[in-house]
mmCIF file of C-alpha atoms in Angstrom:
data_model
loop_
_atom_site.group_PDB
_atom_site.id
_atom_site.type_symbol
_atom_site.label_atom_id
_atom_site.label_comp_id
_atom_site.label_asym_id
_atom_site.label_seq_id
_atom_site.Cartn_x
_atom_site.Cartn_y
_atom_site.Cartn_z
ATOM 1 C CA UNK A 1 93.239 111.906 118.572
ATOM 2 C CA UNK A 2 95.675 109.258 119.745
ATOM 3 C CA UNK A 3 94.410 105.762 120.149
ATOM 4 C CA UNK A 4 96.684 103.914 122.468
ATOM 5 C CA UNK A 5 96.540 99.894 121.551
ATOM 6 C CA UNK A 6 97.657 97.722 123.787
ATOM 7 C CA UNK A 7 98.841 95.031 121.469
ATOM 8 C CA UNK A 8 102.231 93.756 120.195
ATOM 9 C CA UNK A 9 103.777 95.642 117.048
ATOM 10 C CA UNK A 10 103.938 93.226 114.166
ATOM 11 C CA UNK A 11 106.293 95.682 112.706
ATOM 12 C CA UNK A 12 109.752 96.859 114.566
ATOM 13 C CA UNK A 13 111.631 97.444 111.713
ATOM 14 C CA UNK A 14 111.877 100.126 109.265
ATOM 15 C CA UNK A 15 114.075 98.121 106.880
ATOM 16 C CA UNK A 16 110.960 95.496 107.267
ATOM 17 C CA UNK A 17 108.547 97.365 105.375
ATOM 18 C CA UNK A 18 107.596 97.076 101.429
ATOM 19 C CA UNK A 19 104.632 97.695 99.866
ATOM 20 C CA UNK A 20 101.772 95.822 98.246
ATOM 21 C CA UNK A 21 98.446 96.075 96.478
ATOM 22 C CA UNK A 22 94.886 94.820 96.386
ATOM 23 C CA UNK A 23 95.418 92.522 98.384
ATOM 24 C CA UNK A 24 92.632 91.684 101.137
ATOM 25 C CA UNK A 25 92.185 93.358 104.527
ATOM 26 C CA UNK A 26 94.631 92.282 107.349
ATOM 27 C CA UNK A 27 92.881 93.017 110.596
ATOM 28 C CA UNK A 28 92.442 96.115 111.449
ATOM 29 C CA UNK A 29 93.396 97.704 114.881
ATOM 30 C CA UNK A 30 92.080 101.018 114.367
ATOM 31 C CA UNK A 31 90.304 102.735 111.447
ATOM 32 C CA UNK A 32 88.891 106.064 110.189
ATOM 33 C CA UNK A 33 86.898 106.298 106.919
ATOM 34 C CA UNK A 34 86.615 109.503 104.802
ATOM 35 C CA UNK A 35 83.872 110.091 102.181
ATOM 36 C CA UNK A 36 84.218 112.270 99.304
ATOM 37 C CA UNK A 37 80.638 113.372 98.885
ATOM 38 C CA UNK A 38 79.818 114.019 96.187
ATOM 39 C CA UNK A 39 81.855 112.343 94.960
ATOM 40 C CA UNK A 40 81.445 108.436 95.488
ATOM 41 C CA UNK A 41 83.721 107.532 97.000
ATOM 42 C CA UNK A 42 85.587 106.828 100.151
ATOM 43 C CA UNK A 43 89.007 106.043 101.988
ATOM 44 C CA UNK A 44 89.454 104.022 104.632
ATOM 45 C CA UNK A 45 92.424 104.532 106.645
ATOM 46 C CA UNK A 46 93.637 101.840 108.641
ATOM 47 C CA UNK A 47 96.264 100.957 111.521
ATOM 48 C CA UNK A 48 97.417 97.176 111.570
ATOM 49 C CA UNK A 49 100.415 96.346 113.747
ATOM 50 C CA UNK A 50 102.248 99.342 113.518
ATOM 51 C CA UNK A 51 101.975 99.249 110.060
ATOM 52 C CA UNK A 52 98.693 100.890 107.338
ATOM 53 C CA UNK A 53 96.299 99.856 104.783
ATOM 54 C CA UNK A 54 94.755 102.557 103.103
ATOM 55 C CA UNK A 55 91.385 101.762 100.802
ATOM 56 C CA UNK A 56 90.004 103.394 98.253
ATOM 57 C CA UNK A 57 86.147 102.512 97.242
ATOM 58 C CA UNK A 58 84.607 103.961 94.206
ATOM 59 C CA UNK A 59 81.485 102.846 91.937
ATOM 60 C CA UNK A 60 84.053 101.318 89.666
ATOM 61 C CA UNK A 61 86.125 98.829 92.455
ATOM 62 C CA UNK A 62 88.422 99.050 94.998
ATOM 63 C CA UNK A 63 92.115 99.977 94.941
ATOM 64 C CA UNK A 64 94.056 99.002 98.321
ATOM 65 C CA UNK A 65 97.391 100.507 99.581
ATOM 66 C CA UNK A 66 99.340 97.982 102.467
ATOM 67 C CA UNK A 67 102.722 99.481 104.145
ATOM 68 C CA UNK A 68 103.708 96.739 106.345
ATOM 69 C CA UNK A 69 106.228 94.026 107.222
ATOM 70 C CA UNK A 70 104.056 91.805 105.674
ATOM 71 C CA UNK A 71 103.304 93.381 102.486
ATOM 72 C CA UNK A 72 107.002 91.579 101.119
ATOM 73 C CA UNK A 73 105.382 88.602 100.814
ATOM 74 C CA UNK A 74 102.236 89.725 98.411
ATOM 75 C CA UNK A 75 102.734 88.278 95.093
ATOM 76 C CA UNK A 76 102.790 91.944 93.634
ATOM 77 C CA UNK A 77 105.075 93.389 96.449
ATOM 78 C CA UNK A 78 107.708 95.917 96.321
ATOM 79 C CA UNK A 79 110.351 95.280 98.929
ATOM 80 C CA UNK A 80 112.262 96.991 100.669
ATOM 81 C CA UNK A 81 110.090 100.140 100.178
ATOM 82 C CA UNK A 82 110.806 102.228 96.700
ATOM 83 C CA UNK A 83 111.610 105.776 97.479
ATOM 84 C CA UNK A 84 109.105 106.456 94.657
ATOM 85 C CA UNK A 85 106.741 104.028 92.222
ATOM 86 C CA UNK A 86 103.997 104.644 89.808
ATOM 87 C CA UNK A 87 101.445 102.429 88.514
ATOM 88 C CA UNK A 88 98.314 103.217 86.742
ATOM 89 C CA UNK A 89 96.749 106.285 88.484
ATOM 90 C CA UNK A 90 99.006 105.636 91.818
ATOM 91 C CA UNK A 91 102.003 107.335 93.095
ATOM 92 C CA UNK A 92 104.145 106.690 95.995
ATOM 93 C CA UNK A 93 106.922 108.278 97.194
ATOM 94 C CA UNK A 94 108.843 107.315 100.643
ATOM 95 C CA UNK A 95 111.199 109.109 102.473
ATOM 96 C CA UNK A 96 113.104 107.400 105.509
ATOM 97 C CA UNK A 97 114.856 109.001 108.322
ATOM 98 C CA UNK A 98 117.424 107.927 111.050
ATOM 99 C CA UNK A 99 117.614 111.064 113.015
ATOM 100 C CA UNK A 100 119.532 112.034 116.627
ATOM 101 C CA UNK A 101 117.557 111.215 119.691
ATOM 102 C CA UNK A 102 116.248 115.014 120.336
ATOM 103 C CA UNK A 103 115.371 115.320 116.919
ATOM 104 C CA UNK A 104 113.371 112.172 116.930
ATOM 105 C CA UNK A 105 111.702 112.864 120.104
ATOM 106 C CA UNK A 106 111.114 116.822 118.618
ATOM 107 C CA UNK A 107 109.587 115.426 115.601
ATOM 108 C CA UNK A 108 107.438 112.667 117.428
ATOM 109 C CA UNK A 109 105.874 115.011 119.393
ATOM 110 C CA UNK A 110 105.158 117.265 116.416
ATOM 111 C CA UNK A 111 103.107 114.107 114.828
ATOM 112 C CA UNK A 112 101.883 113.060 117.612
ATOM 113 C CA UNK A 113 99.760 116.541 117.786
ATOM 114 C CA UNK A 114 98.650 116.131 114.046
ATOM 115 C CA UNK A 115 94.688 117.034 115.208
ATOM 116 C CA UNK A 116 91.540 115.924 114.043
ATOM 117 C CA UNK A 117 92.532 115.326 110.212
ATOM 118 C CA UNK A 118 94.970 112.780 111.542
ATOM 119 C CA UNK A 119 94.572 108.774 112.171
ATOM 120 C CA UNK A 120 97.135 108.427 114.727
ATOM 121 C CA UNK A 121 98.237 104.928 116.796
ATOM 122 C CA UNK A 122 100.575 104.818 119.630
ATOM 123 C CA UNK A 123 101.926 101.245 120.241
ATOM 124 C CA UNK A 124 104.044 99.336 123.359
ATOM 125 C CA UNK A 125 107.414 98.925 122.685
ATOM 126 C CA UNK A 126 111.029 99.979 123.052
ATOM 127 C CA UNK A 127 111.143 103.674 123.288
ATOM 128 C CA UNK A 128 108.766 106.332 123.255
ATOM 129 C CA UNK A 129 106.802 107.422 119.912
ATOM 130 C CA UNK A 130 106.296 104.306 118.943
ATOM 131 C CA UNK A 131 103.679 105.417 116.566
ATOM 132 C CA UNK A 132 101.765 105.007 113.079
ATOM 133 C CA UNK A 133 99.743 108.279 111.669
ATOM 134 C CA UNK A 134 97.585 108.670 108.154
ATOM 135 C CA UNK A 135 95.493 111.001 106.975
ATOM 136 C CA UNK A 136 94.029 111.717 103.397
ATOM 137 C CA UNK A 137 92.027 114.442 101.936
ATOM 138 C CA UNK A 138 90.023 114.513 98.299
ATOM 139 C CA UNK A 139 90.810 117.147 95.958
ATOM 140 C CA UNK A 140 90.300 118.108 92.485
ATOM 141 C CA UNK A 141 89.116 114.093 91.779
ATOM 142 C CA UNK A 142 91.941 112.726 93.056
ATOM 143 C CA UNK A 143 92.623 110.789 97.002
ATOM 144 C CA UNK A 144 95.833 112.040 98.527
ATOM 145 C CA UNK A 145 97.149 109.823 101.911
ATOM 146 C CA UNK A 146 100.160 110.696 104.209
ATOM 147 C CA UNK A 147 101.860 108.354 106.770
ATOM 148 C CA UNK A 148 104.131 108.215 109.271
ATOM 149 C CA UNK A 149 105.878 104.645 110.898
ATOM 150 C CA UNK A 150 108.146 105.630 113.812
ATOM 151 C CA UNK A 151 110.603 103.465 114.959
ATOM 152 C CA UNK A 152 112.009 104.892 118.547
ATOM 153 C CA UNK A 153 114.542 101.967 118.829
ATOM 154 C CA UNK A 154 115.937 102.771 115.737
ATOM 155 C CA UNK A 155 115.213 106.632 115.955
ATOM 156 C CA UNK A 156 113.561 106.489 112.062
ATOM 157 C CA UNK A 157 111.098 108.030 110.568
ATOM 158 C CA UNK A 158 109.443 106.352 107.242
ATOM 159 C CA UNK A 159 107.058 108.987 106.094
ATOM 160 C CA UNK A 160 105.046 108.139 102.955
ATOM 161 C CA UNK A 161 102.903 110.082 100.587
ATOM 162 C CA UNK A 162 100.847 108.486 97.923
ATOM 163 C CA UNK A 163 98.783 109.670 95.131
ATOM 164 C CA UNK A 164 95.073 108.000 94.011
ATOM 165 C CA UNK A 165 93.282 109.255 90.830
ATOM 166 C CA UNK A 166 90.033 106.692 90.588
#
Protein backbone atom coordinates (compact mmCIF):
# COMPACT_ATOMS: atom_id res chain seq x y z
CA UNK A 1 0.00 0.00 0.00
CA UNK A 2 1.04 3.52 -0.93
CA UNK A 3 0.36 6.26 1.52
CA UNK A 4 0.34 9.52 -0.30
CA UNK A 5 1.45 12.51 2.32
CA UNK A 6 0.77 15.65 1.51
CA UNK A 7 3.62 17.34 3.26
CA UNK A 8 6.94 18.97 2.22
CA UNK A 9 10.07 16.53 1.80
CA UNK A 10 12.64 17.43 4.40
CA UNK A 11 14.95 15.47 2.27
CA UNK A 12 15.66 16.35 -1.67
CA UNK A 13 18.94 15.25 -1.80
CA UNK A 14 20.59 12.02 -2.09
CA UNK A 15 24.06 13.42 -1.36
CA UNK A 16 22.08 14.83 1.94
CA UNK A 17 21.69 11.68 3.62
CA UNK A 18 24.07 9.97 6.45
CA UNK A 19 23.23 7.84 8.98
CA UNK A 20 22.82 7.85 12.74
CA UNK A 21 21.95 5.84 15.81
CA UNK A 22 19.86 5.74 18.96
CA UNK A 23 19.01 8.70 18.74
CA UNK A 24 15.24 9.69 19.68
CA UNK A 25 12.20 9.55 17.39
CA UNK A 26 11.81 12.42 14.81
CA UNK A 27 8.15 12.60 13.98
CA UNK A 28 6.83 10.19 12.26
CA UNK A 29 4.68 10.58 9.03
CA UNK A 30 3.78 7.13 8.51
CA UNK A 31 4.60 3.88 10.36
CA UNK A 32 4.20 0.07 10.28
CA UNK A 33 5.32 -2.13 13.22
CA UNK A 34 6.31 -5.84 12.86
CA UNK A 35 6.42 -8.30 15.80
CA UNK A 36 8.52 -11.26 15.92
CA UNK A 37 6.36 -13.50 18.05
CA UNK A 38 7.77 -15.45 19.67
CA UNK A 39 10.23 -13.89 19.74
CA UNK A 40 10.06 -10.48 21.75
CA UNK A 41 10.52 -8.35 19.87
CA UNK A 42 9.47 -5.84 17.32
CA UNK A 43 10.41 -3.32 14.42
CA UNK A 44 8.98 -0.35 13.78
CA UNK A 45 9.34 1.01 10.44
CA UNK A 46 8.98 4.52 9.95
CA UNK A 47 8.64 7.31 7.11
CA UNK A 48 9.84 10.91 8.22
CA UNK A 49 10.26 13.48 5.46
CA UNK A 50 11.24 11.42 2.78
CA UNK A 51 13.67 9.96 4.79
CA UNK A 52 13.36 6.38 7.62
CA UNK A 53 13.85 5.43 11.11
CA UNK A 54 13.76 1.94 11.66
CA UNK A 55 13.40 0.58 15.57
CA UNK A 56 14.20 -2.32 17.00
CA UNK A 57 12.56 -3.21 20.63
CA UNK A 58 13.65 -6.21 22.51
CA UNK A 59 13.46 -7.20 26.40
CA UNK A 60 17.02 -6.04 26.57
CA UNK A 61 16.60 -2.10 24.98
CA UNK A 62 16.16 -0.49 21.97
CA UNK A 63 18.49 -0.13 18.98
CA UNK A 64 17.34 2.73 16.40
CA UNK A 65 18.38 3.04 12.69
CA UNK A 66 17.80 7.01 11.15
CA UNK A 67 18.55 7.52 7.19
CA UNK A 68 17.90 11.08 6.78
CA UNK A 69 19.23 14.56 5.98
CA UNK A 70 19.25 15.11 9.40
CA UNK A 71 20.95 12.19 10.75
CA UNK A 72 24.61 14.32 9.82
CA UNK A 73 24.16 16.21 12.61
CA UNK A 74 23.78 13.25 15.44
CA UNK A 75 26.77 13.25 17.54
CA UNK A 76 27.43 9.54 16.38
CA UNK A 77 26.62 10.21 12.62
CA UNK A 78 28.11 8.84 9.58
CA UNK A 79 27.96 11.32 6.74
CA UNK A 80 27.68 11.20 3.66
CA UNK A 81 26.23 7.63 3.80
CA UNK A 82 29.04 4.62 4.02
CA UNK A 83 28.52 2.18 1.26
CA UNK A 84 28.92 -0.38 4.09
CA UNK A 85 29.52 -0.08 8.21
CA UNK A 86 29.46 -2.49 11.03
CA UNK A 87 29.06 -1.96 14.58
CA UNK A 88 28.25 -4.36 17.25
CA UNK A 89 25.53 -6.74 15.87
CA UNK A 90 24.59 -4.07 12.94
CA UNK A 91 25.36 -4.03 9.35
CA UNK A 92 24.67 -1.59 6.71
CA UNK A 93 25.37 -1.55 3.37
CA UNK A 94 24.16 1.32 0.76
CA UNK A 95 24.09 1.31 -2.72
CA UNK A 96 23.28 4.64 -4.72
CA UNK A 97 22.10 5.02 -8.19
CA UNK A 98 21.87 7.89 -10.81
CA UNK A 99 20.12 6.11 -13.55
CA UNK A 100 18.54 7.41 -17.22
CA UNK A 101 15.06 8.76 -17.01
CA UNK A 102 13.25 5.39 -18.38
CA UNK A 103 15.20 3.42 -16.17
CA UNK A 104 14.29 5.46 -13.19
CA UNK A 105 10.74 5.68 -14.02
CA UNK A 106 10.96 1.50 -14.87
CA UNK A 107 12.41 0.94 -11.56
CA UNK A 108 9.99 3.37 -9.61
CA UNK A 109 7.21 1.71 -10.73
CA UNK A 110 8.68 -1.69 -9.86
CA UNK A 111 8.94 -0.32 -6.02
CA UNK A 112 6.19 1.35 -6.06
CA UNK A 113 4.24 -2.21 -6.46
CA UNK A 114 6.37 -3.78 -3.57
CA UNK A 115 2.81 -5.31 -1.89
CA UNK A 116 1.78 -5.86 1.44
CA UNK A 117 5.37 -6.64 3.03
CA UNK A 118 6.28 -3.15 1.96
CA UNK A 119 6.06 0.40 3.96
CA UNK A 120 5.86 2.58 1.06
CA UNK A 121 5.47 6.77 1.02
CA UNK A 122 4.88 8.80 -1.99
CA UNK A 123 5.76 12.52 -1.41
CA UNK A 124 5.04 16.12 -3.50
CA UNK A 125 7.79 17.26 -5.27
CA UNK A 126 9.73 17.66 -8.49
CA UNK A 127 9.16 14.65 -10.58
CA UNK A 128 7.30 11.63 -10.28
CA UNK A 129 8.39 8.67 -7.76
CA UNK A 130 9.18 10.76 -5.33
CA UNK A 131 9.12 7.98 -2.87
CA UNK A 132 10.54 6.26 0.45
CA UNK A 133 9.86 2.25 0.90
CA UNK A 134 11.04 -0.24 3.99
CA UNK A 135 10.27 -3.38 4.85
CA UNK A 136 11.90 -5.96 7.33
CA UNK A 137 11.35 -9.52 8.07
CA UNK A 138 12.76 -11.75 11.29
CA UNK A 139 14.69 -14.72 10.60
CA UNK A 140 16.84 -17.16 12.24
CA UNK A 141 17.11 -14.41 15.47
CA UNK A 142 18.16 -11.82 13.56
CA UNK A 143 15.90 -8.30 12.06
CA UNK A 144 16.68 -7.71 8.42
CA UNK A 145 15.29 -3.98 6.91
CA UNK A 146 15.41 -2.81 3.20
CA UNK A 147 14.90 0.80 1.91
CA UNK A 148 14.52 2.69 -0.87
CA UNK A 149 14.89 6.96 -1.09
CA UNK A 150 14.06 8.06 -4.65
CA UNK A 151 15.07 11.16 -5.83
CA UNK A 152 13.12 11.90 -9.37
CA UNK A 153 14.93 15.31 -9.77
CA UNK A 154 18.05 13.77 -9.56
CA UNK A 155 16.92 10.35 -11.14
CA UNK A 156 18.78 8.31 -7.93
CA UNK A 157 18.10 5.60 -6.25
CA UNK A 158 19.73 5.10 -2.54
CA UNK A 159 18.70 1.62 -1.65
CA UNK A 160 19.85 0.39 1.78
CA UNK A 161 19.99 -2.94 3.48
CA UNK A 162 20.85 -3.35 7.08
CA UNK A 163 21.45 -6.18 9.33
CA UNK A 164 20.09 -6.41 13.32
CA UNK A 165 21.14 -9.38 15.55
CA UNK A 166 19.54 -8.33 19.22
Amino acid sequence: MIYHLDCTPADVSAEALGVSWNGDLPEVLVDKLIDASPHPSTCQLAVIGSSHVVTVETPEGRFREEISCHAPQAEDARWPLPDSITRENYLLQTNVAVLSEEDFARAAEEIAAGGDDWLIASFPGAGDHHLTALTAEFLEDVWEWFSYHLYPDERTIVSTRSIYKP
